[in-house]
C-alpha positions as YAML, in Angstrom:
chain: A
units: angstrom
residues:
- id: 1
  name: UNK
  ca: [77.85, 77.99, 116.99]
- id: 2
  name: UNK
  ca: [77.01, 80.30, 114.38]
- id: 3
  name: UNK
  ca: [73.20, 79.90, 115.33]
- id: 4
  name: UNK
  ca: [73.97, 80.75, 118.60]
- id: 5
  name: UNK
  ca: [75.74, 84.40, 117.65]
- id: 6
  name: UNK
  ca: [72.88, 85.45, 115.48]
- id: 7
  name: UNK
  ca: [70.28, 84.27, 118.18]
- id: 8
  name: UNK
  ca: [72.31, 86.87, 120.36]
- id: 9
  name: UNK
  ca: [72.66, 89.38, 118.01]
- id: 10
  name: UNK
  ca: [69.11, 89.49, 117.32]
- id: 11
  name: UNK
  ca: [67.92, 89.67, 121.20]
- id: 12
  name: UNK
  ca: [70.38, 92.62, 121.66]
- id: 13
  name: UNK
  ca: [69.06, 94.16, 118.63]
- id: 14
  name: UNK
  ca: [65.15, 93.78, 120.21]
- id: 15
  name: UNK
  ca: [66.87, 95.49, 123.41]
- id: 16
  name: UNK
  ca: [68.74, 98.32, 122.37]
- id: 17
  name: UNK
  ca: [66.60, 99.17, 118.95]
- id: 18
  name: UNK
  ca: [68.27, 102.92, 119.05]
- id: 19
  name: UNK
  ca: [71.54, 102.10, 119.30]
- id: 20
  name: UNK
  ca: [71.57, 98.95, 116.99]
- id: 21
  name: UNK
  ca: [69.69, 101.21, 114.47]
- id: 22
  name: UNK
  ca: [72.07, 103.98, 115.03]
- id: 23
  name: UNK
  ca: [75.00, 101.48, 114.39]
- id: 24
  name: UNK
  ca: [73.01, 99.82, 111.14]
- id: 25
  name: UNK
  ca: [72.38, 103.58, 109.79]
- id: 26
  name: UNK
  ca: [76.17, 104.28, 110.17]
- id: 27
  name: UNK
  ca: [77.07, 101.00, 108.43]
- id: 28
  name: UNK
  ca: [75.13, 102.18, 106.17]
- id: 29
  name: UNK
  ca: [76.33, 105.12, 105.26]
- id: 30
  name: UNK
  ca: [79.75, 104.33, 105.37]
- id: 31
  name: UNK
  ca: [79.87, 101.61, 102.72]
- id: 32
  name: UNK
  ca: [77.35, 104.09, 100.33]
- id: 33
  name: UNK
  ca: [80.35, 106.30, 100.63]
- id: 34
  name: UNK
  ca: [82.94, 104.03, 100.26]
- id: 35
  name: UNK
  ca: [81.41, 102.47, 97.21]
- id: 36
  name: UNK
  ca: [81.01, 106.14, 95.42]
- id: 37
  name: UNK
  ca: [84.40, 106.46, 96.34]
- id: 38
  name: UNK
  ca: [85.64, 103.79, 94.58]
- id: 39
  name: UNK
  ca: [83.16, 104.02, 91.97]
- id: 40
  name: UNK
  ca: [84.83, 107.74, 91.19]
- id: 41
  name: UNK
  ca: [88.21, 106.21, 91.57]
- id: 42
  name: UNK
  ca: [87.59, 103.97, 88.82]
- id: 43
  name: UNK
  ca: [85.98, 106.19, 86.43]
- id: 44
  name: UNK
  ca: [89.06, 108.08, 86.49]
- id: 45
  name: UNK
  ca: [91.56, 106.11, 86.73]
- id: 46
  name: UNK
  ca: [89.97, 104.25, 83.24]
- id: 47
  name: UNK
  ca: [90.09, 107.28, 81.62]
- id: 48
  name: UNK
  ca: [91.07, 107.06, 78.13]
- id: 49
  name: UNK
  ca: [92.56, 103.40, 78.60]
- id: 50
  name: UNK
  ca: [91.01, 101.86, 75.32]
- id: 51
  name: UNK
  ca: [94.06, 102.85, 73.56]
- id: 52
  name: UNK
  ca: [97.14, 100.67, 73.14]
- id: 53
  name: UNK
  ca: [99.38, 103.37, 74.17]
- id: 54
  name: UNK
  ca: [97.81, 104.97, 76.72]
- id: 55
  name: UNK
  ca: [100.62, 105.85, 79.13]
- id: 56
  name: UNK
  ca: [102.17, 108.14, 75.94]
- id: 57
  name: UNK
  ca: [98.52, 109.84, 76.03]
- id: 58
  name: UNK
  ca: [97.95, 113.17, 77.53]
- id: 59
  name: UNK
  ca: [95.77, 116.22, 77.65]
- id: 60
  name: UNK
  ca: [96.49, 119.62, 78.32]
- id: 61
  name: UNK
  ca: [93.79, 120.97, 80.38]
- id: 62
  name: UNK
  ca: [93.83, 125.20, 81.49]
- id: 63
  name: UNK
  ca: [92.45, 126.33, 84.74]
- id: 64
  name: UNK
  ca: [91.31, 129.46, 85.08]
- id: 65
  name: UNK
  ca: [90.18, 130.91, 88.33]
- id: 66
  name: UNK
  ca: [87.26, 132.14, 88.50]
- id: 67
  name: UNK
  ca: [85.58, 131.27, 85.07]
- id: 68
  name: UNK
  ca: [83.38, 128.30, 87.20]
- id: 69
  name: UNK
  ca: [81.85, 126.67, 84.20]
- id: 70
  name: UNK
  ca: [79.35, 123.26, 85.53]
- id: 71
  name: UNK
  ca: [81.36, 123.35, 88.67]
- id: 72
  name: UNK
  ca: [85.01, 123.31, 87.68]
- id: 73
  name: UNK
  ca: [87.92, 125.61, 86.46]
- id: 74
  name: UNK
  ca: [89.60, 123.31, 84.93]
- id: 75
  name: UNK
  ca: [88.74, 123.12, 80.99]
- id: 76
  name: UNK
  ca: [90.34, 121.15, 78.00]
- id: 77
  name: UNK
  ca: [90.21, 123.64, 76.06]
- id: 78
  name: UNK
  ca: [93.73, 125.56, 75.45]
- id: 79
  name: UNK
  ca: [94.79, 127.67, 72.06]
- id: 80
  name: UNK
  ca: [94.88, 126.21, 68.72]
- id: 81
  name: UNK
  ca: [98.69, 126.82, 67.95]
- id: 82
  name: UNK
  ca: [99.57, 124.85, 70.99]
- id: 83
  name: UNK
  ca: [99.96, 121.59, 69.47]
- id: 84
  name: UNK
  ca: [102.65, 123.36, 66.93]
- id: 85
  name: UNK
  ca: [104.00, 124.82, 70.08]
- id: 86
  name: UNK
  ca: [104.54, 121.66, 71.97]
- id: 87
  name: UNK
  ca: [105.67, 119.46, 69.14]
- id: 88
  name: UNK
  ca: [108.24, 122.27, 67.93]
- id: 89
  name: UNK
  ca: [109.42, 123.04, 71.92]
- id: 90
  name: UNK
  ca: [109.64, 119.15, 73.05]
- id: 91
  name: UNK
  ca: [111.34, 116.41, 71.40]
- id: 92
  name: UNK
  ca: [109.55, 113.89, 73.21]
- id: 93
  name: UNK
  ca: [106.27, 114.80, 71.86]
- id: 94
  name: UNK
  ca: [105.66, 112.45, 68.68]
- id: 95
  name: UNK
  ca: [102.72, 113.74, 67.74]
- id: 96
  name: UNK
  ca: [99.97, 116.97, 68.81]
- id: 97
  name: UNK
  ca: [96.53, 116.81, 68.35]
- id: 98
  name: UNK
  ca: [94.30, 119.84, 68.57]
- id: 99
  name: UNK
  ca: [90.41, 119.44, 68.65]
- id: 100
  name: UNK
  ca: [88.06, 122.41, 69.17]
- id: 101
  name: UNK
  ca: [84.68, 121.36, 70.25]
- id: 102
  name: UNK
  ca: [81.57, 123.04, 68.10]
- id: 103
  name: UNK
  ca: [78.26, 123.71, 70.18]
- id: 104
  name: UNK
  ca: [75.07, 124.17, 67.66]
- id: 105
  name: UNK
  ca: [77.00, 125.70, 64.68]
- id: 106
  name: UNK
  ca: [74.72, 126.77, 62.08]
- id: 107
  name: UNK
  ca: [74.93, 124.98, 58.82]
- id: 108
  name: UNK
  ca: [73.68, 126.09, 55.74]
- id: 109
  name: UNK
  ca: [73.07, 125.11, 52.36]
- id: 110
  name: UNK
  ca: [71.20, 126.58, 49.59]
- id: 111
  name: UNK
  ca: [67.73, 127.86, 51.41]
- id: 112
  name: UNK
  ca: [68.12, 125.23, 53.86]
- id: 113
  name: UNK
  ca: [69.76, 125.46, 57.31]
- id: 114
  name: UNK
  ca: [70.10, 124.02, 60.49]
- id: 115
  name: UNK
  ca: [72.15, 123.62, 63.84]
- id: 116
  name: UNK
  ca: [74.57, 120.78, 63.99]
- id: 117
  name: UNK
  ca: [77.30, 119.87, 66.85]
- id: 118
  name: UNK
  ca: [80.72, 118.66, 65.89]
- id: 119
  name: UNK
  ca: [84.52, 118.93, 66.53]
- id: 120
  name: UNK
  ca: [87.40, 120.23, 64.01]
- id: 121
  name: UNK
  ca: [90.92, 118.71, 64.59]
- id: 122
  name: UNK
  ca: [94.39, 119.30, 62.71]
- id: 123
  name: UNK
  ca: [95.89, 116.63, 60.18]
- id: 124
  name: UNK
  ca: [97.80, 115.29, 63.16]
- id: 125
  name: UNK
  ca: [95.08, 113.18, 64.13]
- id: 126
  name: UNK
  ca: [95.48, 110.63, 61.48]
- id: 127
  name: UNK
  ca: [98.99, 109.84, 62.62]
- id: 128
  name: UNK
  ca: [97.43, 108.51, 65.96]
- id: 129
  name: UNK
  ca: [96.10, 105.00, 65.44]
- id: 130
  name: UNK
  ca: [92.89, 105.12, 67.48]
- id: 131
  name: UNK
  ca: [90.30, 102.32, 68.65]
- id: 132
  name: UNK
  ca: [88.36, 101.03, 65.74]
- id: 133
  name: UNK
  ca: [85.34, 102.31, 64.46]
- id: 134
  name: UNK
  ca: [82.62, 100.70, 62.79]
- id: 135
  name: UNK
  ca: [80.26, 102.03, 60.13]
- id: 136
  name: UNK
  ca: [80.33, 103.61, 57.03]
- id: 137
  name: UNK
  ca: [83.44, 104.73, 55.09]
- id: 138
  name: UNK
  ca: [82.03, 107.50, 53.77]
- id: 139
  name: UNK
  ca: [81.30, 109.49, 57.20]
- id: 140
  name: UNK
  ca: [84.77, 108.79, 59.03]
- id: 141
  name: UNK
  ca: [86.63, 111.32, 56.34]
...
């Protein structure tokens, strides 16, 4: 029986090439888009789940109209004394983290010098038990 449909699926395909090809192109496209969709969807719904506590995680992010910055407005970037501000304002906040982000800061040392990323947090951070990390002791200060 099953022979028999694809027999007839095939001869109409031979018959009516443009509109079978028409109908294959739009399958087509509609499960590349479904499966970005859903690919997206994932990605951010998985955001940040690696912690034990994740549903008492959250980020403050500012948007700010007109400041487009790699195609969004929206930036995670907010004031330093916020974290003070939230903790001292709302009980329910356990614990505030602030992290600044550091593009190519220049480091020097002696006659030596050179440009180095990295991130600077507040003393909150080591209240928050995060995922493990492997490697030496010596750089995780």
């Amino acid at each position: 029986m099953l022979k028999n449909y694809l027999i007839i699926a095939w001869r109409n395909f031979l018959k009516h090439k443009s509109f079978s090809l028409i109908n294959i192109a739009g399958l087509a496209v509609g499960l590349a888009c479904f499966i970005l969709i859903m690919l997206y969807v994932q990605y951010e719904l998985s955001f940040d789940r690696y912690h034990e506590k994740a549903g008492q995680i959250y980020r403050v992010v500012a948007h700010q109209p007109g400041n487009v910055y790699l195609g969004s407005d929206h930036f995670a970037v907010t004031q330093a004394v916020l974290s003070k501000t939230l903790k001292a304002e709302y009980p329910e906040v356990s614990h505030a983290v602030a992290l600044d982000d550091w593009n190519e800061v220049l480091v020097s040392m002696g006659d030596k010098s050179f440009y180095e990323n990295g991130v600077s947090r507040n003393t909150s951070v080591r209240k928050i038990r995060w995922a493990r990390s492997y490697g030496c002791k010596t750089n995780t200060t």
